[in-house]
Structure formats: structure tokens, C-alpha cells
Tab-separated table of C-alpha atoms in Angstrom:
chain	number	residue	atom	x	y	z
G	3	MET	CA	-0.115	0.046	0.030
G	4	ARG	CA	1.328	3.433	-0.421
G	5	GLY	CA	1.507	6.040	1.833
G	6	ASP	CA	3.894	5.838	4.606
G	7	ARG	CA	2.689	6.422	8.731
G	8	PRO	CA	3.781	9.500	9.756
G	9	ARG	CA	7.376	9.574	11.701
G	10	GLN	CA	8.487	10.898	14.783
G	11	GLY	CA	9.781	14.094	14.471
G	12	GLN	CA	7.767	15.519	11.369
G	13	GLY	CA	5.831	18.992	12.038
G	14	ALA	CA	2.313	19.521	12.689
G	15	THR	CA	1.793	19.909	8.869
G	16	GLU	CA	3.945	16.980	7.545
G	17	VAL	CA	2.438	14.354	10.328
G	18	LYS	CA	-1.484	16.071	9.251
G	19	ARG	CA	-0.401	15.776	5.303
G	20	ALA	CA	1.032	12.422	6.039
G	21	LEU	CA	-1.978	10.880	7.714
G	22	VAL	CA	-4.368	11.816	5.247
G	23	THR	CA	-2.357	10.191	2.890
G	24	TRP	CA	-2.303	7.208	4.886
G	25	VAL	CA	-5.766	7.155	5.510
G	26	LEU	CA	-6.899	7.816	1.632
G	27	ALA	CA	-4.570	4.959	0.662
G	28	LEU	CA	-5.634	3.068	3.211
G	29	GLY	CA	-9.602	3.822	1.954
G	30	ALA	CA	-8.986	3.369	-1.724
G	31	ALA	CA	-7.057	-0.053	-0.693
G	32	CYS	CA	-10.141	-1.222	0.621
G	33	ALA	CA	-12.327	-0.255	-1.707
G	34	THR	CA	-10.247	-2.411	-4.586
G	35	LEU	CA	-12.519	-5.162	-2.407
G	36	PRO	CA	-15.316	-5.185	-4.581
G	37	ALA	CA	-13.874	-6.464	-7.713
G	38	ALA	CA	-11.797	-8.683	-6.234
G	39	ALA	CA	-14.112	-10.342	-4.152
G	40	GLN	CA	-15.296	-12.064	-7.138
G	41	VAL	CA	-14.690	-16.057	-6.936
G	42	GLY	CA	-13.909	-17.984	-9.726
G	43	PRO	CA	-13.993	-22.052	-9.719
G	44	SER	CA	-10.805	-23.507	-8.697
G	45	ALA	CA	-9.155	-26.084	-10.250
G	46	ALA	CA	-9.964	-28.251	-7.743
G	47	GLU	CA	-13.833	-27.039	-7.726
G	48	ALA	CA	-13.443	-27.429	-11.650
G	49	ALA	CA	-12.003	-31.227	-11.381
G	50	ALA	CA	-15.207	-32.127	-9.150
G	51	TYR	CA	-17.737	-30.522	-10.960
G	52	THR	CA	-19.986	-33.295	-12.641
G	53	GLY	CA	-23.205	-32.581	-14.943
G	54	LEU	CA	-24.035	-29.149	-15.728
G	55	HIS	CA	-21.237	-27.625	-13.972
G	56	ALA	CA	-19.161	-29.806	-15.677
G	57	ALA	CA	-20.511	-29.497	-19.065
G	58	ALA	CA	-20.440	-25.626	-18.596
G	59	HIS	CA	-16.789	-25.401	-17.331
G	60	LYS	CA	-16.054	-27.623	-20.618
G	61	GLY	CA	-18.197	-25.611	-23.056
G	62	ASP	CA	-19.746	-29.053	-23.787
G	63	VAL	CA	-22.423	-28.219	-25.620
G	64	ASP	CA	-23.672	-31.503	-26.510
G	65	LYS	CA	-23.544	-32.877	-23.343
G	66	ILE	CA	-25.593	-29.370	-21.925
G	67	ARG	CA	-28.705	-30.392	-24.389
G	68	ARG	CA	-28.911	-34.254	-23.728
G	69	LEU	CA	-28.788	-32.709	-19.440
G	70	ALA	CA	-31.299	-30.058	-20.433
G	71	ALA	CA	-33.664	-32.732	-21.994
G	72	ALA	CA	-33.377	-35.225	-19.453
G	73	LYS	CA	-34.361	-32.048	-17.150
G	74	ALA	CA	-31.312	-31.989	-15.206
G	75	ASP	CA	-31.851	-28.860	-12.828
G	76	LEU	CA	-30.150	-25.865	-14.946
G	77	ASN	CA	-29.979	-23.468	-12.212
G	78	ALA	CA	-27.922	-26.004	-10.036
G	79	ARG	CA	-25.555	-24.501	-7.744
G	80	ASP	CA	-22.605	-25.255	-6.764
G	81	GLY	CA	-21.015	-24.688	-2.665
G	82	ASN	CA	-20.284	-20.854	-3.394
G	83	GLY	CA	-24.400	-20.326	-5.352
G	84	ARG	CA	-22.544	-21.003	-8.610
G	85	THR	CA	-24.697	-22.037	-11.215
G	86	PRO	CA	-23.863	-23.466	-14.528
G	87	LEU	CA	-24.542	-20.020	-16.287
G	88	HIS	CA	-21.862	-18.467	-13.908
G	89	VAL	CA	-19.187	-21.227	-14.779
G	90	ALA	CA	-19.273	-21.007	-18.072
G	91	THR	CA	-19.490	-17.323	-17.766
G	92	PHE	CA	-15.997	-17.571	-15.664
G	93	ALA	CA	-14.591	-19.779	-18.083
G	94	ARG	CA	-15.597	-17.916	-21.658
G	95	GLN	CA	-17.423	-20.636	-22.439
G	96	ARG	CA	-20.084	-18.701	-25.073
G	97	ASP	CA	-21.652	-22.029	-26.318
G	98	ALA	CA	-22.099	-23.048	-23.416
G	99	ILE	CA	-23.712	-19.600	-22.055
G	100	GLN	CA	-25.746	-19.697	-25.502
G	101	ALA	CA	-27.152	-23.259	-24.813
G	102	LEU	CA	-28.178	-22.710	-21.440
G	103	VAL	CA	-30.275	-19.548	-21.623
G	104	GLN	CA	-31.776	-21.607	-24.832
G	105	ALA	CA	-32.576	-24.762	-22.503
G	106	GLY	CA	-34.398	-22.411	-19.642
G	107	ALA	CA	-31.368	-21.671	-17.221
G	108	ALA	CA	-32.106	-18.219	-15.696
G	109	ILE	CA	-29.483	-15.394	-16.861
G	110	ASP	CA	-30.117	-13.246	-14.035
G	111	LEU	CA	-29.434	-14.934	-11.154
G	112	LEU	CA	-26.878	-14.018	-8.098
G	113	GLU	CA	-24.038	-16.356	-7.040
G	114	ASN	CA	-23.192	-16.123	-2.978
G	115	ASP	CA	-20.937	-12.944	-3.487
G	116	ARG	CA	-24.147	-11.190	-5.065
G	117	TYR	CA	-22.373	-11.589	-8.382
G	118	ASP	CA	-24.321	-12.381	-11.651
G	119	ALA	CA	-23.192	-13.067	-15.026
G	120	VAL	CA	-23.305	-9.448	-16.195
G	121	THR	CA	-20.861	-8.405	-13.495
G	122	ILE	CA	-18.480	-11.539	-13.723
G	123	ALA	CA	-17.900	-10.746	-17.570
G	124	SER	CA	-17.679	-6.869	-16.517
G	125	VAL	CA	-15.266	-7.195	-14.077
G	126	ALA	CA	-12.942	-9.393	-16.554
G	127	ASN	CA	-13.076	-6.884	-19.058
G	128	ASP	CA	-14.391	-9.634	-21.169
G	129	GLU	CA	-16.285	-7.852	-24.096
G	130	GLU	CA	-17.367	-10.790	-26.244
G	131	THR	CA	-19.006	-12.670	-23.586
G	132	LEU	CA	-21.288	-9.783	-22.221
G	133	ARG	CA	-22.192	-8.703	-25.655
G	134	LEU	CA	-23.705	-12.348	-25.748
G	135	LEU	CA	-25.740	-12.145	-22.378
G	136	LEU	CA	-26.779	-8.941	-23.266
G	137	SER	CA	-28.645	-9.925	-26.674
G	138	LEU	CA	-29.695	-12.582	-24.635
G	139	GLY	CA	-31.625	-10.946	-22.193
G	140	ALA	CA	-29.493	-9.910	-19.157
G	141	SER	CA	-29.837	-7.124	-17.521
G	142	ALA	CA	-27.469	-4.449	-16.696
G	143	ARG	CA	-29.539	-3.117	-14.030
G	144	GLN	CA	-29.074	-5.572	-11.036
G	145	VAL	CA	-27.547	-4.339	-8.087
G	146	THR	CA	-25.138	-6.757	-6.985
G	147	SER	CA	-22.091	-7.019	-4.349
G	148	ARG	CA	-21.837	-7.253	-1.010
G	149	TYR	CA	-21.103	-3.158	-1.266
G	150	ASP	CA	-24.791	-3.199	-3.178
G	151	GLY	CA	-22.783	-1.999	-6.693
G	152	THR	CA	-23.512	-2.416	-9.937
G	153	ALA	CA	-22.013	-3.921	-13.108
G	154	LEU	CA	-20.916	-0.343	-14.389
G	155	ILE	CA	-19.476	1.014	-11.041
G	156	ALA	CA	-17.383	-2.076	-11.034
G	157	ALA	CA	-16.504	-1.935	-14.626
G	158	ALA	CA	-15.731	2.306	-14.259
G	159	HIS	CA	-13.435	1.270	-11.026
G	160	LEU	CA	-11.504	-0.876	-13.600
G	161	GLY	CA	-11.085	1.261	-16.143
G	162	HIS	CA	-13.176	-0.917	-18.490
G	163	ALA	CA	-13.753	1.489	-21.150
G	164	GLY	CA	-15.375	-0.770	-23.313
G	165	VAL	CA	-17.566	-2.288	-21.209
G	166	VAL	CA	-18.573	0.882	-19.618
G	167	GLU	CA	-19.681	1.730	-22.914
G	168	GLN	CA	-21.600	-1.731	-23.696
G	169	LEU	CA	-23.333	-1.129	-20.122
G	170	VAL	CA	-24.379	2.174	-20.451
G	171	ARG	CA	-25.699	1.622	-23.947
G	172	ALA	CA	-27.864	-1.482	-22.094
G	173	GLY	CA	-29.589	1.330	-19.569
G	174	ALA	CA	-27.342	0.605	-16.659
G	175	PRO	CA	-28.396	2.965	-13.898
G	176	LEU	CA	-25.818	6.134	-14.212
G	177	ASP	CA	-26.356	7.052	-11.074
G	178	HIS	CA	-26.774	4.669	-8.785
G	179	VAL	CA	-24.584	4.966	-5.020
G	180	ASN	CA	-23.367	1.801	-3.450
G	181	ASN	CA	-22.801	1.518	0.068
G	182	LEU	CA	-19.664	3.023	-0.125
G	183	HIS	CA	-21.449	6.341	-0.994
G	184	TRP	CA	-20.036	6.489	-4.589
G	185	THR	CA	-21.198	6.294	-8.013
G	186	ALA	CA	-19.754	4.870	-11.363
G	187	ALA	CA	-18.131	8.238	-12.055
G	188	ILE	CA	-16.642	8.877	-9.021
G	189	GLU	CA	-14.948	5.425	-8.507
G	190	ALA	CA	-13.746	6.306	-12.092
G	191	VAL	CA	-12.030	9.096	-10.020
G	192	VAL	CA	-11.052	7.809	-6.925
G	193	LEU	CA	-10.063	4.280	-8.029
G	194	GLY	CA	-8.944	4.832	-11.414
G	195	ASP	CA	-5.179	5.957	-11.884
G	196	GLY	CA	-6.263	9.206	-14.027
G	197	GLY	CA	-4.953	7.451	-17.028
G	198	PRO	CA	-6.218	6.825	-20.631
G	199	ARG	CA	-8.693	4.063	-19.961
G	200	HIS	CA	-9.972	5.630	-17.092
G	201	GLN	CA	-10.529	8.856	-18.720
G	202	ALA	CA	-12.275	7.058	-21.527
G	203	THR	CA	-14.567	5.476	-18.975
G	204	LEU	CA	-15.289	9.027	-17.490
G	205	LYS	CA	-15.704	10.507	-20.814
G	206	THR	CA	-18.605	7.686	-21.539
G	207	LEU	CA	-20.366	8.261	-18.383
G	208	VAL	CA	-20.242	11.966	-18.762
G	209	GLU	CA	-21.341	12.320	-22.605
G	210	ALA	CA	-24.165	9.597	-21.165
G	211	GLY	CA	-25.211	12.301	-18.804
G	212	ALA	CA	-24.585	11.249	-15.707
G	213	ASN	CA	-25.513	13.339	-12.664
G	214	LEU	CA	-21.896	15.274	-11.465
G	215	GLN	CA	-22.970	16.804	-8.641
G	216	LEU	CA	-23.663	13.832	-6.469
G	217	LYS	CA	-21.211	13.950	-3.656
G	218	ASP	CA	-19.183	11.187	-1.857
G	219	ARG	CA	-19.171	10.701	1.765
G	220	ASN	CA	-17.191	13.843	2.086
G	221	GLY	CA	-18.965	15.975	-0.155
G	222	ASN	CA	-16.885	15.820	-2.816
G	223	THR	CA	-17.913	15.696	-6.301
G	224	PRO	CA	-16.036	13.771	-9.304
G	225	LEU	CA	-14.526	17.371	-10.135
G	226	GLN	CA	-13.246	18.456	-6.556
G	227	LEU	CA	-12.011	14.749	-6.284
G	228	ALA	CA	-10.703	14.674	-9.757
G	229	ARG	CA	-8.449	18.372	-8.998
G	230	SER	CA	-7.168	17.164	-5.354
G	231	ARG	CA	-5.524	14.421	-7.228
G	232	GLY	CA	-4.097	16.685	-10.110
G	233	TYR	CA	-5.771	14.483	-13.056
G	234	THR	CA	-5.901	17.304	-15.589
G	235	GLU	CA	-7.721	15.672	-18.338
G	236	MET	CA	-10.701	14.323	-15.999
G	237	VAL	CA	-10.711	17.940	-14.827
G	238	ARG	CA	-11.413	18.961	-18.429
G	239	LEU	CA	-14.065	16.240	-18.988
G	240	LEU	CA	-15.565	16.922	-15.633
G	241	GLU	CA	-15.756	20.645	-16.170
G	242	ALA	CA	-17.342	20.509	-19.768
G	243	GLY	CA	-19.940	18.295	-18.437
G	244	LYS	CA	-20.868	20.434	-16.067
G	245	ALA	CA	-20.919	23.165	-18.703
G	246	ARG	CA	-23.758	21.444	-20.887
């Protein structure tokens, strides 16, 4: 983690500055957990899978169709609450996803960590799988994760600009506030690095009409947060958006 604890001998101003830096770094590190909390099947879990979970992980479409015809439970859960659709999404087995949905599998279920397939694909920056899920009717509007976030917030956090574009077009809520009191626009600033990927992400959100006046728990708007971090291009984007 960046940011050192204040050392003895520093003046009052330096101590205060060091404390603020350390607390901000701690908060940012903790706030990265929403994306990191996703847990795909381990190698051991995958090896132990049977039935539809095994077929989904391997992309065995013929087996999926046979099991579906035999009335297997299309929404069966593994030990972490993952359905075969979740497993196929983690494994990027797009033919398996399509076969499961065509057979009647529910497309918007949450696993134990409260992630749906859309958020799983979004965090993985898997644009092709996300495109398929959305074309099959998956929702971009669900509240997901222990942080009461959305796929859009998770993607904005990570600077997955192409994913953000897809989710915005699919009607993802631009101004959803998670339980950290952050929107997608705020996360693009406070959890981004100010670089091209997060700039492109923020540009999409601004152009889509995200509310730039919503504030974090400390009363800061995205513009104030970008200024405090010296993110010049983000400041320009937010000032232009504010002027509209």
C-alpha cells in the first residue's frame, strides 16, 4: 500500500499531510475489494464438477443439451452458489452460455457473493461474453456485490472503457450510489489512475448524462476529487460536462 505512517520529528503540517495520505491510501485499498471479491471456480472445484457444471466449464454443448432434455436442474448451485451459467461465464464458454439460456437457464441469478453473470464478465473485461449475455436478455441494471453496486460501477472502477460503453447502451443506471457512497463517475476518479482507460470511462459516463453533482460521503463531487488528485484531463472532462 502506498502512503507511509507519519514519523516522529515531522512538523504538525507534515504529520497532518502524512495522515491524510495514509488514510486515503487505506480507503482506496479497501475499496478495491468489490472487484477482487469475485471468486471463480478453483482448479480443484472445476475438476470435481459433474453434470451441468462440468459441461459448462468445459463448453460441452452436446452434454448440456442432453442433460437439459433429461430435465437436469439448469440452475443448480455449487458450493459457492454458482450456477452452470456463472461457471460458463467465468470460463468464457460462450457456446455453453447460449445453450444454457436456450434450454431455459435463468440468466440473472446471483451467486453467494452476489455477483451475476453480467458483473462477472464486466469485471473480467470480457467484452465478447458481455455482449452475448446482453443479447440474450441479461440485465445491466441489477444491484450486485456486498457493496450494493452495479456492473457499471465495477467496470468504471477498473477502467474497462469498452465494457462501460456496452453497459451504458444497455441501460445500466448511471447514478446508482453504492454503500461506499460512490457512483460510477466517482469510482472512475478515486479508484482510477487518471490515465487513458479511466479517462475514456469517465468520458462515456459524462456524455451519457451521469449526474456529476452527486457527492461522496465527505461531500466531494467527481470534479473536486479529480482536482485534488491532479487529474488534469479528468478535470477538463468534468468541467465540460458540468457546463452542459
